Tab-separated table of C-alpha atoms in Angstrom:
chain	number	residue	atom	x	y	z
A	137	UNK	CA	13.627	-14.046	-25.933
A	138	UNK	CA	10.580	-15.589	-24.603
A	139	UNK	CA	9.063	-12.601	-23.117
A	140	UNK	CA	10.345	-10.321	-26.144
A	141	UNK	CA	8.094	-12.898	-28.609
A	142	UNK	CA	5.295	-12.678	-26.538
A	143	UNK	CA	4.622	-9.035	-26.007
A	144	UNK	CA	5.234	-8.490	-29.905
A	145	UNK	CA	2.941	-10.982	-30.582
A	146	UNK	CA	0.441	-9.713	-28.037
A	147	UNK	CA	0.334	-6.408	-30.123
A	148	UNK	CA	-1.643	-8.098	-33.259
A	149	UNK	CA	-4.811	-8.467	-30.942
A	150	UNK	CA	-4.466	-5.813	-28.482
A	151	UNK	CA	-6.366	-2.720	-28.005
A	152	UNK	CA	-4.863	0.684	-26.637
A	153	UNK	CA	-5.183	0.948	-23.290
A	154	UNK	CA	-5.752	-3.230	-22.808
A	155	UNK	CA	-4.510	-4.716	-19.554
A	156	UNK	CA	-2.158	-7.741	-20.006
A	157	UNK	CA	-0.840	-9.946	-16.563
A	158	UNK	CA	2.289	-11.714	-16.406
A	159	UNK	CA	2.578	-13.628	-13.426
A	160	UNK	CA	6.511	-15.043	-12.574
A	161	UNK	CA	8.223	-16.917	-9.622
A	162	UNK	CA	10.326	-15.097	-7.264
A	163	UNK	CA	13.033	-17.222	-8.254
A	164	UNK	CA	12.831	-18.081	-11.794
A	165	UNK	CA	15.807	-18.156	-14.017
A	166	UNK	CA	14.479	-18.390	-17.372
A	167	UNK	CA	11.747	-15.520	-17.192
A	168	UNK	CA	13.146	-13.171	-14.601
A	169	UNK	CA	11.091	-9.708	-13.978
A	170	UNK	CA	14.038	-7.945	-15.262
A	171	UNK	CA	13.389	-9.445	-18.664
A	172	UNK	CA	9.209	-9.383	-18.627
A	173	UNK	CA	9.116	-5.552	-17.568
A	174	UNK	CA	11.928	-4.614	-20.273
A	175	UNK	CA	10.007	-6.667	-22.630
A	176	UNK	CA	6.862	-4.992	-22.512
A	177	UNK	CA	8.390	-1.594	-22.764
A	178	UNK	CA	10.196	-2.600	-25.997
A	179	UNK	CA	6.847	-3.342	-27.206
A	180	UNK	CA	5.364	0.030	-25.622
A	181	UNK	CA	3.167	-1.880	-23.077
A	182	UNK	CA	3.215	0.102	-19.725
A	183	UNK	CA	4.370	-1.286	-16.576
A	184	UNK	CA	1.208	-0.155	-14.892
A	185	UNK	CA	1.168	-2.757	-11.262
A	186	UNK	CA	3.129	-5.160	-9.133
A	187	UNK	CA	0.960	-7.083	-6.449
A	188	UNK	CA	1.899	-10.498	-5.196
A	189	UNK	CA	0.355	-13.652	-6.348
A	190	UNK	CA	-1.768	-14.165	-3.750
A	191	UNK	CA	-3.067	-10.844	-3.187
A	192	UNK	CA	-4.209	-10.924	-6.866
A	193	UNK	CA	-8.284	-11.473	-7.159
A	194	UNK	CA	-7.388	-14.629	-9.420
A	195	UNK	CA	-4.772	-16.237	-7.185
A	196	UNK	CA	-6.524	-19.521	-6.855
A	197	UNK	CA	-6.307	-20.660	-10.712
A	198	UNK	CA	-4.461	-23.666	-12.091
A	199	UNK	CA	-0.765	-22.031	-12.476
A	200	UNK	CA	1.476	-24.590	-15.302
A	201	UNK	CA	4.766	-24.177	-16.482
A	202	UNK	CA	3.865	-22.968	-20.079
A	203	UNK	CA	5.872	-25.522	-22.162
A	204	UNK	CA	6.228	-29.190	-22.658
A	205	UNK	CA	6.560	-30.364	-18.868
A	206	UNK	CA	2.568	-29.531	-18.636
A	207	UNK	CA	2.377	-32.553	-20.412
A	208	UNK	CA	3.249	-34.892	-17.368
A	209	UNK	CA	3.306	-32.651	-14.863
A	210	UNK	CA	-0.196	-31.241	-14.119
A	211	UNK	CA	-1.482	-28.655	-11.135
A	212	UNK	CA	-2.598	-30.021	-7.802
A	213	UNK	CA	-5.833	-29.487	-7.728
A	214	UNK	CA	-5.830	-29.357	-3.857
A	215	UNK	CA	-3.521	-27.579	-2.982
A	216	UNK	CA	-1.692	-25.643	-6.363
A	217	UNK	CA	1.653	-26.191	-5.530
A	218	UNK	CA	2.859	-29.058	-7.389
A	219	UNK	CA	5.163	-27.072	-9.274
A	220	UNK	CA	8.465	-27.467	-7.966
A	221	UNK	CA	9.833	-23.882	-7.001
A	222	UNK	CA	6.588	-22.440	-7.871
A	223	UNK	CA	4.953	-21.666	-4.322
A	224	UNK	CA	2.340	-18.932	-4.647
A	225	UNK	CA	3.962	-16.971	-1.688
A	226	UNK	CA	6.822	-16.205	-4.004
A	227	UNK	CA	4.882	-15.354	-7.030
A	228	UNK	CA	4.144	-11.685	-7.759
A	229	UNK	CA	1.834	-10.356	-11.081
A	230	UNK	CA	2.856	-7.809	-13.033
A	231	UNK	CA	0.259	-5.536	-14.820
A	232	UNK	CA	0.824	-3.706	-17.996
A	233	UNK	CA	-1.101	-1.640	-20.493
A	234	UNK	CA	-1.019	-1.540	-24.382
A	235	UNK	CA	-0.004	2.121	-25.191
A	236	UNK	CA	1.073	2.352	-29.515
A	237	UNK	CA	2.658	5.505	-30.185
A	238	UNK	CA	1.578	4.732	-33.973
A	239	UNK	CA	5.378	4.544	-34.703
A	240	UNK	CA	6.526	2.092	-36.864
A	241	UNK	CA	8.757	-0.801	-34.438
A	242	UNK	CA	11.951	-1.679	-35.030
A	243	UNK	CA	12.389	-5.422	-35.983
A	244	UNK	CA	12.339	-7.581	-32.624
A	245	UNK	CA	15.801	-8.005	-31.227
A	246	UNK	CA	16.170	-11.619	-30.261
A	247	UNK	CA	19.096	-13.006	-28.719
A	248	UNK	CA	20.771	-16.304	-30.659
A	249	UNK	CA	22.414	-18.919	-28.213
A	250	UNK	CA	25.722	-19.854	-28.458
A	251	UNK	CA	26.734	-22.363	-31.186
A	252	UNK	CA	28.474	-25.367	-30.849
A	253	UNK	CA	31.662	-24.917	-30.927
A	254	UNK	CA	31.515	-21.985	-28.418
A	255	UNK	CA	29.839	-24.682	-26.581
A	256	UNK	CA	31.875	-27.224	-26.904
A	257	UNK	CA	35.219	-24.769	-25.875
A	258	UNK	CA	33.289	-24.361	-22.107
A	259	UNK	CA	35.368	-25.190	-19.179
A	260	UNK	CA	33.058	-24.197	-16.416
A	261	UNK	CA	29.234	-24.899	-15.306
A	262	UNK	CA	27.994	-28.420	-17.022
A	263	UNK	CA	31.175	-29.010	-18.072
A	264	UNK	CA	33.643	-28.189	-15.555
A	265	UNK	CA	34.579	-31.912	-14.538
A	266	UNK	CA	33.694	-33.174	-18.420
A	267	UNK	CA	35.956	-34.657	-21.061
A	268	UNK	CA	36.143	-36.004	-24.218
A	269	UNK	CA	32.895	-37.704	-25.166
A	270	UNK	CA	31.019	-36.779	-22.213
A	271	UNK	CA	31.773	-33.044	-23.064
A	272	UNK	CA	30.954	-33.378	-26.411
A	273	UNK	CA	27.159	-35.177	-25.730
A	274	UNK	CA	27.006	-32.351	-23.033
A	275	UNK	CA	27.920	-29.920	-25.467
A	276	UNK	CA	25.464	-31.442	-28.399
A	277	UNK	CA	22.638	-31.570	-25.618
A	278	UNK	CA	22.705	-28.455	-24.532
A	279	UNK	CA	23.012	-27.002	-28.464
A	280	UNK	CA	19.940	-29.042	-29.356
A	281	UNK	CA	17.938	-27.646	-26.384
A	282	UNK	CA	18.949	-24.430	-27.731
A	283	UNK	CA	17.963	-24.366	-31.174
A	284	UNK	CA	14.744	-25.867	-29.884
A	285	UNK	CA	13.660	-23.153	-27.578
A	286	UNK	CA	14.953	-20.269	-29.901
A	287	UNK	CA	12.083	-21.832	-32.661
A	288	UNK	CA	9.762	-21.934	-30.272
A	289	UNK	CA	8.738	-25.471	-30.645
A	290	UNK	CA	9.111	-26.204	-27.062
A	291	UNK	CA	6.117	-24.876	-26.308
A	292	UNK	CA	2.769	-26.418	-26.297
């Protein structure tokens, strides 16, 4: 959802043929390169480069999260790699560029989480060894994280 939101968003100010980077962690779960590359071409931005991080000319700036764990959780300014699972050597940029075909877009697909009852019927991950109470605060936790990223008031 995140990377859907923020490629339709990035059409407001874009020009055709403007270059937009998206730089992502080897190993991230949340914004995989799967989901930024299918993203933009929803949104008719063109997959146009891959290059890893630290072969990019701008490798050295201060990389962040992107959301609320900024807040207390800031970039070494030594060394960059205070981000836990967010070593440079496992970063790679991906380079796209604004191409509107003029059409008219369909409304952005976003996916809704699970609610809580579908939650609260899990037997596996979080909740495998979980019951009664702790399942339900698990369940409640996890629903309220949900409905909190899906707004979008998790970040910033």
């Amino acid at each position: 959802n995140l990377m859907r939101l923020f490629f339709r968003a990035l059409r407001g100010f874009m020009k055709p043929g403007g270059v937009v980077k998206v730089a992502s962690n080897l190993g991230a779960v949340g914004v995989r390169y799967s989901y930024i590359i299918g993203s933009a071409i929803e949104n008719e931005f063109l997959h146009i480069e891959t290059v890893p991080f630290l072969e990019w000319h701008l490798h050295r700036y201060g990389r962040s999260y992107g959301d609320k764990r900024d807040i207390y959780k800031r970039p070494d300014a030594t060394n960059n790699q205070s981000y836990n699972a967010q070593a440079a050597d496992r970063d790679m940029v991906y380079c796209f560029s604004y191409a509107p075909t003029g059409e008219q877009m369909p409304p952005q697909f976003v996916r809704v989480p699970p609610n809580l009852k579908t939650l609260q019927a899990c037997t596996d991950g979080p909740f495998k060894n979980l019951q009664g109470q702790a399942k339900q605060n698990m369940a409640q936790q996890l629903y309220k994280r949900f409905v909190v990223e899906i707004s979008g008031t998790h970040v910033g």
